[in-house]
Amino acid sequence: GAVVSQHPSRVICKSGTSVKIECRSLDFQATTMFWYRQFPKKSLMLMATSNEGSKATYEQGVEKDKFLINHASLTLSTLTVTSAHPEDSSFYICSARVAGAAETQYFGPGTRLLVL
Amino acid sequence: DQQVKQNSPSLSVQEGRISILNCDYTNSMFDYFLWYKKYPAEGPTFLISISSIKDKNEDGRFTVFLNKSAKHLSLHIVPSQPGDSAVYFCAASAGGFQKLVFGTGTRLLVSP
């Protein structure tokens, strides 16, 4: 149980385009999902907390107009990287917390984004 | 300000021996701690957690110890297996349903 999927697993795009990454909880409902970014050989950096039916809460230093987050249902959150630049190239990982349960987060497999 | 620290970037252990991964934290408000295992280009996999009301939690080969006075926790893996080779992250949260703060990770290598 507690399986989280992400799509796509890898994406290459040109500078200036937008990329959408989907995060789905497959066998549970998640009122809260989280989006992380990991740089090579670094820890996971929380970008934002996504709550179903409300606006996302962004961490300090994360541009909300650049990283658009939508949590339209209890099983789906999306991250859209708008007007992508090469410095946005990174490994993006989402996680989900089981509704009403403790603080354990279950992570998706991640999405590798390369902006040319 | 790194609130969760894993001071050992790497650890090498022989198969069958015990692996001990350490984690220190500074925020006394943290009350829930987790360990995740991560392979390259994959998302972290949840291993084990512990609440601050406990000082030990065991699940199979994995045991987590919490020393609140020292603000220190450790993950013991025994016996270690080559398949345990990965990067291990500890994480902490405060006050329930809050975001996780991750350490920088320790790369474990278990050799046959």
JSON list of C-alpha atoms in Angstrom, two decimals:
[
{"chain": "A", "resi": 1, "resn": "GLY", "atom": "CA", "xyz": [0.00, 0.00, 0.00]},
{"chain": "A", "resi": 2, "resn": "ALA", "atom": "CA", "xyz": [0.84, 3.74, -0.05]},
{"chain": "A", "resi": 3, "resn": "VAL", "atom": "CA", "xyz": [2.12, 3.83, -3.61]},
{"chain": "A", "resi": 4, "resn": "VAL", "atom": "CA", "xyz": [2.86, 7.17, -5.23]},
{"chain": "A", "resi": 5, "resn": "SER", "atom": "CA", "xyz": [3.50, 7.52, -8.94]},
{"chain": "A", "resi": 6, "resn": "GLN", "atom": "CA", "xyz": [4.96, 10.35, -10.99]},
{"chain": "A", "resi": 7, "resn": "HIS", "atom": "CA", "xyz": [4.73, 11.08, -14.67]},
{"chain": "A", "resi": 8, "resn": "PRO", "atom": "CA", "xyz": [6.82, 11.55, -16.68]},
{"chain": "A", "resi": 9, "resn": "SER", "atom": "CA", "xyz": [9.91, 9.92, -15.24]},
{"chain": "A", "resi": 10, "resn": "ARG", "atom": "CA", "xyz": [12.19, 11.89, -17.55]},
{"chain": "A", "resi": 11, "resn": "VAL", "atom": "CA", "xyz": [11.58, 14.96, -19.67]},
{"chain": "A", "resi": 12, "resn": "ILE", "atom": "CA", "xyz": [13.77, 17.07, -21.91]},
{"chain": "A", "resi": 13, "resn": "CYS", "atom": "CA", "xyz": [12.50, 20.44, -23.03]},
{"chain": "A", "resi": 14, "resn": "LYS", "atom": "CA", "xyz": [13.70, 23.65, -24.65]},
{"chain": "A", "resi": 15, "resn": "SER", "atom": "CA", "xyz": [14.25, 26.86, -22.74]},
{"chain": "A", "resi": 16, "resn": "GLY", "atom": "CA", "xyz": [11.12, 28.93, -22.47]},
{"chain": "A", "resi": 17, "resn": "THR", "atom": "CA", "xyz": [8.67, 26.07, -22.61]},
{"chain": "A", "resi": 18, "resn": "SER", "atom": "CA", "xyz": [6.52, 24.80, -19.76]},
{"chain": "A", "resi": 19, "resn": "VAL", "atom": "CA", "xyz": [6.59, 21.32, -18.33]},
{"chain": "A", "resi": 20, "resn": "LYS", "atom": "CA", "xyz": [3.90, 19.63, -16.25]},
{"chain": "A", "resi": 21, "resn": "ILE", "atom": "CA", "xyz": [4.72, 16.85, -13.81]},
{"chain": "A", "resi": 22, "resn": "GLU", "atom": "CA", "xyz": [1.95, 14.72, -12.31]},
{"chain": "A", "resi": 23, "resn": "CYS", "atom": "CA", "xyz": [1.97, 13.10, -8.90]},
{"chain": "A", "resi": 24, "resn": "ARG", "atom": "CA", "xyz": [-0.65, 10.50, -8.04]},
{"chain": "A", "resi": 25, "resn": "SER", "atom": "CA", "xyz": [-1.42, 8.52, -4.93]},
{"chain": "A", "resi": 26, "resn": "LEU", "atom": "CA", "xyz": [-2.53, 5.17, -6.32]},
{"chain": "A", "resi": 27, "resn": "ASP", "atom": "CA", "xyz": [-4.07, 3.35, -3.40]},
{"chain": "A", "resi": 28, "resn": "PHE", "atom": "CA", "xyz": [-4.86, 6.02, -0.85]},
{"chain": "A", "resi": 29, "resn": "GLN", "atom": "CA", "xyz": [-6.24, 9.50, -0.55]},
{"chain": "A", "resi": 30, "resn": "ALA", "atom": "CA", "xyz": [-3.80, 12.29, 0.12]},
{"chain": "A", "resi": 31, "resn": "THR", "atom": "CA", "xyz": [-5.08, 15.60, 1.39]},
{"chain": "A", "resi": 32, "resn": "THR", "atom": "CA", "xyz": [-1.52, 16.87, 1.45]},
{"chain": "A", "resi": 33, "resn": "MET", "atom": "CA", "xyz": [1.20, 16.37, -1.11]},
{"chain": "A", "resi": 34, "resn": "PHE", "atom": "CA", "xyz": [4.68, 17.81, -1.12]},
{"chain": "A", "resi": 35, "resn": "TRP", "atom": "CA", "xyz": [7.04, 18.77, -3.91]},
{"chain": "A", "resi": 36, "resn": "TYR", "atom": "CA", "xyz": [10.78, 18.46, -3.46]},
{"chain": "A", "resi": 37, "resn": "ARG", "atom": "CA", "xyz": [13.78, 19.18, -5.57]},
{"chain": "A", "resi": 38, "resn": "GLN", "atom": "CA", "xyz": [17.09, 17.40, -5.27]},
{"chain": "A", "resi": 39, "resn": "PHE", "atom": "CA", "xyz": [20.35, 18.71, -6.62]},
{"chain": "A", "resi": 40, "resn": "PRO", "atom": "CA", "xyz": [23.20, 16.27, -7.29]},
{"chain": "A", "resi": 41, "resn": "LYS", "atom": "CA", "xyz": [24.64, 14.87, -4.08]},
{"chain": "A", "resi": 42, "resn": "LYS", "atom": "CA", "xyz": [22.46, 17.15, -1.99]},
{"chain": "A", "resi": 43, "resn": "SER", "atom": "CA", "xyz": [19.55, 16.65, 0.33]},
{"chain": "A", "resi": 44, "resn": "LEU", "atom": "CA", "xyz": [15.93, 16.97, -0.66]},
{"chain": "A", "resi": 45, "resn": "MET", "atom": "CA", "xyz": [14.76, 20.57, -0.67]},
{"chain": "A", "resi": 46, "resn": "LEU", "atom": "CA", "xyz": [11.08, 21.13, 0.03]},
{"chain": "A", "resi": 47, "resn": "MET", "atom": "CA", "xyz": [9.60, 23.46, -2.55]},
{"chain": "A", "resi": 48, "resn": "ALA", "atom": "CA", "xyz": [5.96, 23.61, -1.54]},
{"chain": "A", "resi": 49, "resn": "THR", "atom": "CA", "xyz": [3.16, 21.94, 0.33]},
{"chain": "A", "resi": 50, "resn": "SER", "atom": "CA", "xyz": [0.08, 21.21, -1.73]},
{"chain": "A", "resi": 51, "resn": "ASN", "atom": "CA", "xyz": [-3.30, 20.92, -0.06]},
{"chain": "A", "resi": 52, "resn": "GLU", "atom": "CA", "xyz": [-6.32, 19.55, -1.88]},
{"chain": "A", "resi": 53, "resn": "GLY", "atom": "CA", "xyz": [-8.72, 22.29, -2.85]},
{"chain": "A", "resi": 54, "resn": "SER", "atom": "CA", "xyz": [-6.59, 25.18, -1.67]},
{"chain": "A", "resi": 55, "resn": "LYS", "atom": "CA", "xyz": [-3.54, 27.15, -2.66]},
{"chain": "A", "resi": 56, "resn": "ALA", "atom": "CA", "xyz": [-0.12, 25.66, -2.19]},
{"chain": "A", "resi": 57, "resn": "THR", "atom": "CA", "xyz": [2.22, 26.91, 0.48]},
{"chain": "A", "resi": 58, "resn": "TYR", "atom": "CA", "xyz": [5.63, 27.73, -0.94]},
{"chain": "A", "resi": 59, "resn": "GLU", "atom": "CA", "xyz": [8.93, 27.64, 0.90]},
{"chain": "A", "resi": 60, "resn": "GLN", "atom": "CA", "xyz": [11.02, 30.75, 1.13]},
{"chain": "A", "resi": 61, "resn": "GLY", "atom": "CA", "xyz": [12.91, 31.44, -2.06]},
{"chain": "A", "resi": 62, "resn": "VAL", "atom": "CA", "xyz": [10.67, 29.34, -4.30]},
{"chain": "A", "resi": 63, "resn": "GLU", "atom": "CA", "xyz": [8.92, 31.38, -7.00]},
{"chain": "A", "resi": 64, "resn": "LYS", "atom": "CA", "xyz": [5.22, 30.50, -6.95]},
{"chain": "A", "resi": 65, "resn": "ASP", "atom": "CA", "xyz": [4.64, 32.01, -10.39]},
{"chain": "A", "resi": 66, "resn": "LYS", "atom": "CA", "xyz": [7.36, 29.84, -11.85]},
{"chain": "A", "resi": 67, "resn": "PHE", "atom": "CA", "xyz": [6.45, 26.60, -10.12]},
{"chain": "A", "resi": 68, "resn": "LEU", "atom": "CA", "xyz": [2.68, 26.33, -10.38]},
{"chain": "A", "resi": 69, "resn": "ILE", "atom": "CA", "xyz": [1.08, 23.70, -8.18]},
{"chain": "A", "resi": 70, "resn": "ASN", "atom": "CA", "xyz": [-2.44, 22.39, -8.49]},
{"chain": "A", "resi": 71, "resn": "HIS", "atom": "CA", "xyz": [-4.00, 19.82, -6.18]},
{"chain": "A", "resi": 72, "resn": "ALA", "atom": "CA", "xyz": [-7.32, 19.23, -7.85]},
{"chain": "A", "resi": 73, "resn": "SER", "atom": "CA", "xyz": [-8.26, 15.96, -6.20]},
{"chain": "A", "resi": 74, "resn": "LEU", "atom": "CA", "xyz": [-7.35, 13.74, -3.28]},
{"chain": "A", "resi": 75, "resn": "THR", "atom": "CA", "xyz": [-5.15, 11.62, -5.53]},
{"chain": "A", "resi": 76, "resn": "LEU", "atom": "CA", "xyz": [-3.54, 14.09, -7.93]},
{"chain": "A", "resi": 77, "resn": "SER", "atom": "CA", "xyz": [-1.21, 17.05, -7.64]},
{"chain": "A", "resi": 78, "resn": "THR", "atom": "CA", "xyz": [0.61, 18.67, -10.54]},
{"chain": "A", "resi": 79, "resn": "LEU", "atom": "CA", "xyz": [3.72, 20.81, -10.70]},
{"chain": "A", "resi": 80, "resn": "THR", "atom": "CA", "xyz": [4.16, 23.00, -13.76]},
{"chain": "A", "resi": 81, "resn": "VAL", "atom": "CA", "xyz": [7.56, 24.54, -14.38]},
{"chain": "A", "resi": 82, "resn": "THR", "atom": "CA", "xyz": [6.78, 27.61, -16.44]},
{"chain": "A", "resi": 83, "resn": "SER", "atom": "CA", "xyz": [9.20, 29.25, -18.87]},
{"chain": "A", "resi": 84, "resn": "ALA", "atom": "CA", "xyz": [11.83, 26.69, -18.01]},
{"chain": "A", "resi": 85, "resn": "HIS", "atom": "CA", "xyz": [15.50, 27.65, -17.93]},
{"chain": "A", "resi": 86, "resn": "PRO", "atom": "CA", "xyz": [18.56, 25.40, -17.86]},
{"chain": "A", "resi": 87, "resn": "GLU", "atom": "CA", "xyz": [19.01, 26.13, -14.14]},
{"chain": "A", "resi": 88, "resn": "ASP", "atom": "CA", "xyz": [15.63, 24.48, -13.55]},
{"chain": "A", "resi": 89, "resn": "SER", "atom": "CA", "xyz": [17.17, 21.18, -14.60]},
{"chain": "A", "resi": 90, "resn": "SER", "atom": "CA", "xyz": [16.92, 18.95, -11.59]},
{"chain": "A", "resi": 91, "resn": "PHE", "atom": "CA", "xyz": [15.31, 15.89, -10.04]},
{"chain": "A", "resi": 92, "resn": "TYR", "atom": "CA", "xyz": [11.81, 16.66, -8.84]},
{"chain": "A", "resi": 93, "resn": "ILE", "atom": "CA", "xyz": [10.16, 14.35, -6.34]},
{"chain": "A", "resi": 94, "resn": "CYS", "atom": "CA", "xyz": [6.67, 14.43, -4.90]},
{"chain": "A", "resi": 95, "resn": "SER", "atom": "CA", "xyz": [5.40, 12.83, -1.75]},
{"chain": "A", "resi": 96, "resn": "ALA", "atom": "CA", "xyz": [2.00, 12.25, -0.25]},
{"chain": "A", "resi": 97, "resn": "ARG", "atom": "CA", "xyz": [0.71, 11.80, 3.25]},
{"chain": "A", "resi": 98, "resn": "VAL", "atom": "CA", "xyz": [-2.17, 9.47, 3.99]},
{"chain": "A", "resi": 99, "resn": "ALA", "atom": "CA", "xyz": [-5.23, 11.49, 4.91]},
{"chain": "A", "resi": 100, "resn": "GLY", "atom": "CA", "xyz": [-5.81, 11.51, 8.65]},
{"chain": "A", "resi": 101, "resn": "ALA", "atom": "CA", "xyz": [-2.71, 9.49, 9.40]},
{"chain": "A", "resi": 102, "resn": "ALA", "atom": "CA", "xyz": [0.60, 10.31, 10.97]},
{"chain": "A", "resi": 103, "resn": "GLU", "atom": "CA", "xyz": [3.43, 12.26, 9.48]},
{"chain": "A", "resi": 104, "resn": "THR", "atom": "CA", "xyz": [4.92, 9.52, 7.30]},
{"chain": "A", "resi": 105, "resn": "GLN", "atom": "CA", "xyz": [5.30, 10.69, 3.72]},
{"chain": "A", "resi": 106, "resn": "TYR", "atom": "CA", "xyz": [5.44, 8.27, 0.80]},
{"chain": "A", "resi": 107, "resn": "PHE", "atom": "CA", "xyz": [7.50, 9.36, -2.15]},
{"chain": "A", "resi": 108, "resn": "GLY", "atom": "CA", "xyz": [7.09, 9.05, -5.86]},
{"chain": "A", "resi": 109, "resn": "PRO", "atom": "CA", "xyz": [9.91, 7.77, -8.05]},
{"chain": "A", "resi": 110, "resn": "GLY", "atom": "CA", "xyz": [10.91, 11.26, -9.15]},
{"chain": "A", "resi": 111, "resn": "THR", "atom": "CA", "xyz": [11.08, 13.12, -12.45]},
{"chain": "A", "resi": 112, "resn": "ARG", "atom": "CA", "xyz": [14.36, 14.07, -14.08]},
{"chain": "A", "resi": 113, "resn": "LEU", "atom": "CA", "xyz": [13.98, 17.39, -15.92]},
{"chain": "A", "resi": 114, "resn": "LEU", "atom": "CA", "xyz": [16.59, 18.58, -18.39]},
{"chain": "A", "resi": 115, "resn": "VAL", "atom": "CA", "xyz": [16.15, 22.01, -19.91]},
{"chain": "A", "resi": 116, "resn": "LEU", "atom": "CA", "xyz": [18.26, 22.67, -22.99]},
{"chain": "B", "resi": 1, "resn": "ASP", "atom": "CA", "xyz": [20.72, 26.54, 9.18]},
{"chain": "B", "resi": 2, "resn": "GLN", "atom": "CA", "xyz": [20.86, 22.77, 8.94]},
{"chain": "B", "resi": 3, "resn": "GLN", "atom": "CA", "xyz": [18.40, 21.58, 11.57]},
{"chain": "B", "resi": 4, "resn": "VAL", "atom": "CA", "xyz": [18.98, 17.90, 10.80]},
{"chain": "B", "resi": 5, "resn": "LYS", "atom": "CA", "xyz": [22.53, 16.75, 10.32]},
{"chain": "B", "resi": 6, "resn": "GLN", "atom": "CA", "xyz": [24.10, 13.55, 9.16]},
{"chain": "B", "resi": 7, "resn": "ASN", "atom": "CA", "xyz": [27.78, 14.12, 9.76]},
{"chain": "B", "resi": 8, "resn": "SER", "atom": "CA", "xyz": [29.02, 11.00, 8.03]},
{"chain": "B", "resi": 9, "resn": "PRO", "atom": "CA", "xyz": [28.66, 11.32, 4.27]},
{"chain": "B", "resi": 10, "resn": "SER", "atom": "CA", "xyz": [29.56, 7.67, 3.77]},
{"chain": "B", "resi": 11, "resn": "LEU", "atom": "CA", "xyz": [29.87, 4.38, 5.60]},
{"chain": "B", "resi": 12, "resn": "SER", "atom": "CA", "xyz": [31.35, 1.06, 4.50]},
{"chain": "B", "resi": 13, "resn": "VAL", "atom": "CA", "xyz": [30.39, -2.19, 6.19]},
{"chain": "B", "resi": 14, "resn": "GLN", "atom": "CA", "xyz": [30.94, -5.85, 5.46]},
{"chain": "B", "resi": 15, "resn": "GLU", "atom": "CA", "xyz": [28.01, -8.10, 4.74]},
{"chain": "B", "resi": 16, "resn": "GLY", "atom": "CA", "xyz": [26.60, -9.67, 7.90]},
{"chain": "B", "resi": 17, "resn": "ARG", "atom": "CA", "xyz": [27.93, -6.95, 10.20]},
{"chain": "B", "resi": 18, "resn": "ILE", "atom": "CA", "xyz": [25.96, -4.14, 11.80]},
{"chain": "B", "resi": 19, "resn": "SER", "atom": "CA", "xyz": [25.51, -0.78, 10.07]},
{"chain": "B", "resi": 20, "resn": "ILE", "atom": "CA", "xyz": [24.96, 2.21, 12.33]},
{"chain": "B", "resi": 21, "resn": "LEU", "atom": "CA", "xyz": [23.84, 5.45, 10.74]},
{"chain": "B", "resi": 22, "resn": "ASN", "atom": "CA", "xyz": [23.68, 8.55, 12.87]},
{"chain": "B", "resi": 23, "resn": "CYS", "atom": "CA", "xyz": [21.62, 11.70, 12.80]},
{"chain": "B", "resi": 24, "resn": "ASP", "atom": "CA", "xyz": [21.62, 14.80, 15.01]},
{"chain": "B", "resi": 25, "resn": "TYR", "atom": "CA", "xyz": [19.04, 17.54, 15.21]},
{"chain": "B", "resi": 26, "resn": "THR", "atom": "CA", "xyz": [18.91, 20.97, 16.75]},
{"chain": "B", "resi": 27, "resn": "ASN", "atom": "CA", "xyz": [15.22, 21.83, 16.90]},
{"chain": "B", "resi": 28, "resn": "SER", "atom": "CA", "xyz": [13.75, 20.69, 20.21]},
{"chain": "B", "resi": 29, "resn": "MET", "atom": "CA", "xyz": [10.26, 20.97, 18.72]},
{"chain": "B", "resi": 30, "resn": "PHE", "atom": "CA", "xyz": [10.84, 17.94, 16.50]},
{"chain": "B", "resi": 31, "resn": "ASP", "atom": "CA", "xyz": [8.69, 15.08, 17.76]},
{"chain": "B", "resi": 32, "resn": "TYR", "atom": "CA", "xyz": [8.60, 12.60, 14.91]},
{"chain": "B", "resi": 33, "resn": "PHE", "atom": "CA", "xyz": [11.56, 11.10, 13.12]},
{"chain": "B", "resi": 34, "resn": "LEU", "atom": "CA", "xyz": [11.86, 8.96, 10.03]},
{"chain": "B", "resi": 35, "resn": "TRP", "atom": "CA", "xyz": [14.49, 7.13, 8.03]},
{"chain": "B", "resi": 36, "resn": "TYR", "atom": "CA", "xyz": [14.35, 6.83, 4.27]},
{"chain": "B", "resi": 37, "resn": "LYS", "atom": "CA", "xyz": [16.47, 4.84, 1.85]},
{"chain": "B", "resi": 38, "resn": "LYS", "atom": "CA", "xyz": [17.19, 6.19, -1.58]},
{"chain": "B", "resi": 39, "resn": "TYR", "atom": "CA", "xyz": [18.72, 4.77, -4.72]},
{"chain": "B", "resi": 40, "resn": "PRO", "atom": "CA", "xyz": [20.07, 7.08, -7.47]},
{"chain": "B", "resi": 41, "resn": "ALA", "atom": "CA", "xyz": [17.38, 8.56, -9.71]},
{"chain": "B", "resi": 42, "resn": "GLU", "atom": "CA", "xyz": [14.60, 7.14, -7.55]},
{"chain": "B", "resi": 43, "resn": "GLY", "atom": "CA", "xyz": [12.35, 8.57, -4.87]},
{"chain": "B", "resi": 44, "resn": "PRO", "atom": "CA", "xyz": [13.08, 7.81, -1.20]},
{"chain": "B", "resi": 45, "resn": "THR", "atom": "CA", "xyz": [11.56, 4.69, 0.31]},
{"chain": "B", "resi": 46, "resn": "PHE", "atom": "CA", "xyz": [10.21, 4.86, 3.84]},
{"chain": "B", "resi": 47, "resn": "LEU", "atom": "CA", "xyz": [12.01, 2.50, 6.22]},
{"chain": "B", "resi": 48, "resn": "ILE", "atom": "CA", "xyz": [11.07, 3.16, 9.80]},
{"chain": "B", "resi": 49, "resn": "SER", "atom": "CA", "xyz": [9.91, 5.94, 12.07]},
{"chain": "B", "resi": 50, "resn": "ILE", "atom": "CA", "xyz": [9.82, 6.81, 15.75]},
{"chain": "B", "resi": 51, "resn": "SER", "atom": "CA", "xyz": [7.78, 9.16, 17.85]},
{"chain": "B", "resi": 52, "resn": "SER", "atom": "CA", "xyz": [9.42, 11.23, 20.57]},
{"chain": "B", "resi": 53, "resn": "ILE", "atom": "CA", "xyz": [7.45, 9.35, 23.22]},
{"chain": "B", "resi": 54, "resn": "LYS", "atom": "CA", "xyz": [9.56, 6.29, 22.45]},
{"chain": "B", "resi": 55, "resn": "ASP", "atom": "CA", "xyz": [13.28, 5.66, 22.55]},
{"chain": "B", "resi": 56, "resn": "LYS", "atom": "CA", "xyz": [13.37, 2.59, 20.33]},
{"chain": "B", "resi": 57, "resn": "ASN", "atom": "CA", "xyz": [11.42, 1.13, 17.44]},
{"chain": "B", "resi": 58, "resn": "GLU", "atom": "CA", "xyz": [12.22, -2.10, 15.70]},
{"chain": "B", "resi": 59, "resn": "ASP", "atom": "CA", "xyz": [11.12, -3.53, 12.37]},
{"chain": "B", "resi": 60, "resn": "GLY", "atom": "CA", "xyz": [12.89, -6.65, 11.18]},
{"chain": "B", "resi": 61, "resn": "ARG", "atom": "CA", "xyz": [16.54, -5.88, 10.55]},
{"chain": "B", "resi": 62, "resn": "PHE", "atom": "CA", "xyz": [16.03, -2.17, 11.19]},
{"chain": "B", "resi": 63, "resn": "THR", "atom": "CA", "xyz": [16.03, -0.53, 14.60]},
{"chain": "B", "resi": 64, "resn": "VAL", "atom": "CA", "xyz": [15.87, 3.18, 15.30]},
{"chain": "B", "resi": 65, "resn": "PHE", "atom": "CA", "xyz": [17.05, 4.60, 18.60]},
{"chain": "B", "resi": 66, "resn": "LEU", "atom": "CA", "xyz": [16.16, 8.06, 19.83]},
{"chain": "B", "resi": 67, "resn": "ASN", "atom": "CA", "xyz": [18.06, 9.95, 22.52]},
{"chain": "B", "resi": 68, "resn": "LYS", "atom": "CA", "xyz": [16.05, 13.10, 23.11]},
{"chain": "B", "resi": 69, "resn": "SER", "atom": "CA", "xyz": [18.40, 14.61, 25.65]},
{"chain": "B", "resi": 70, "resn": "ALA", "atom": "CA", "xyz": [21.25, 14.38, 23.17]},
{"chain": "B", "resi": 71, "resn": "LYS", "atom": "CA", "xyz": [19.02, 15.24, 20.20]},
{"chain": "B", "resi": 72, "resn": "HIS", "atom": "CA", "xyz": [20.40, 12.20, 18.46]},
{"chain": "B", "resi": 73, "resn": "LEU", "atom": "CA", "xyz": [18.95, 9.27, 16.62]},
{"chain": "B", "resi": 74, "resn": "SER", "atom": "CA", "xyz": [20.51, 6.30, 14.96]},
{"chain": "B", "resi": 75, "resn": "LEU", "atom": "CA", "xyz": [19.49, 3.57, 12.57]},
{"chain": "B", "resi": 76, "resn": "HIS", "atom": "CA", "xyz": [20.89, 0.09, 13.11]},
{"chain": "B", "resi": 77, "resn": "ILE", "atom": "CA", "xyz": [20.78, -2.45, 10.33]},
{"chain": "B", "resi": 78, "resn": "VAL", "atom": "CA", "xyz": [21.69, -5.97, 11.31]},
{"chain": "B", "resi": 79, "resn": "PRO", "atom": "CA", "xyz": [22.73, -8.07, 9.57]},
{"chain": "B", "resi": 80, "resn": "SER", "atom": "CA", "xyz": [23.72, -5.77, 6.74]},
{"chain": "B", "resi": 81, "resn": "GLN", "atom": "CA", "xyz": [23.20, -7.03, 3.21]},
{"chain": "B", "resi": 82, "resn": "PRO", "atom": "CA", "xyz": [24.65, -5.83, -0.11]},
{"chain": "B", "resi": 83, "resn": "GLY", "atom": "CA", "xyz": [21.14, -4.79, -1.17]},
{"chain": "B", "resi": 84, "resn": "ASP", "atom": "CA", "xyz": [21.16, -2.28, 1.68]},
{"chain": "B", "resi": 85, "resn": "SER", "atom": "CA", "xyz": [23.73, -0.21, -0.21]},
{"chain": "B", "resi": 86, "resn": "ALA", "atom": "CA", "xyz": [22.03, 3.14, -0.82]},
{"chain": "B", "resi": 87, "resn": "VAL", "atom": "CA", "xyz": [21.83, 6.65, 0.56]},
{"chain": "B", "resi": 88, "resn": "TYR", "atom": "CA", "xyz": [20.00, 6.91, 3.85]},
{"chain": "B", "resi": 89, "resn": "PHE", "atom": "CA", "xyz": [18.24, 10.11, 4.90]},
{"chain": "B", "resi": 90, "resn": "CYS", "atom": "CA", "xyz": [16.90, 10.89, 8.31]},
{"chain": "B", "resi": 91, "resn": "ALA", "atom": "CA", "xyz": [14.03, 13.34, 8.54]},
{"chain": "B", "resi": 92, "resn": "ALA", "atom": "CA", "xyz": [12.17, 15.10, 11.32]},
{"chain": "B", "resi": 93, "resn": "SER", "atom": "CA", "xyz": [8.91, 16.93, 11.78]},
{"chain": "B", "resi": 94, "resn": "ALA", "atom": "CA", "xyz": [7.41, 19.09, 14.50]},
{"chain": "B", "resi": 95, "resn": "GLY", "atom": "CA", "xyz": [3.92, 19.35, 15.91]},
{"chain": "B", "resi": 96, "resn": "GLY", "atom": "CA", "xyz": [2.13, 16.78, 13.78]},
{"chain": "B", "resi": 97, "resn": "PHE", "atom": "CA", "xyz": [1.21, 17.01, 10.08]},
{"chain": "B", "resi": 98, "resn": "GLN", "atom": "CA", "xyz": [4.07, 19.36, 9.46]},
{"chain": "B", "resi": 99, "resn": "LYS", "atom": "CA", "xyz": [6.67, 19.32, 6.73]},
{"chain": "B", "resi": 100, "resn": "LEU", "atom": "CA", "xyz": [9.67, 17.05, 6.96]},
{"chain": "B", "resi": 101, "resn": "VAL", "atom": "CA", "xyz": [13.16, 18.41, 7.37]},
{"chain": "B", "resi": 102, "resn": "PHE", "atom": "CA", "xyz": [15.75, 16.13, 5.82]},
{"chain": "B", "resi": 103, "resn": "GLY", "atom": "CA", "xyz": [19.36, 15.52, 6.68]},
{"chain": "B", "resi": 104, "resn": "THR", "atom": "CA", "xyz": [22.04, 15.52, 4.01]},
{"chain": "B", "resi": 105, "resn": "GLY", "atom": "CA", "xyz": [22.22, 11.76, 3.73]},
{"chain": "B", "resi": 106, "resn": "THR", "atom": "CA", "xyz": [24.76, 9.01, 4.39]},
{"chain": "B", "resi": 107, "resn": "ARG", "atom": "CA", "xyz": [25.86, 6.71, 1.61]},
{"chain": "B", "resi": 108, "resn": "LEU", "atom": "CA", "xyz": [26.05, 3.13, 2.89]},
{"chain": "B", "resi": 109, "resn": "LEU", "atom": "CA", "xyz": [28.09, 0.55, 1.04]},
{"chain": "B", "resi": 110, "resn": "VAL", "atom": "CA", "xyz": [27.77, -3.04, 2.13]},
{"chain": "B", "resi": 111, "resn": "SER", "atom": "CA", "xyz": [30.43, -5.25, 0.60]},
{"chain": "B", "resi": 112, "resn": "PRO", "atom": "CA", "xyz": [30.10, -9.03, 0.21]}
]
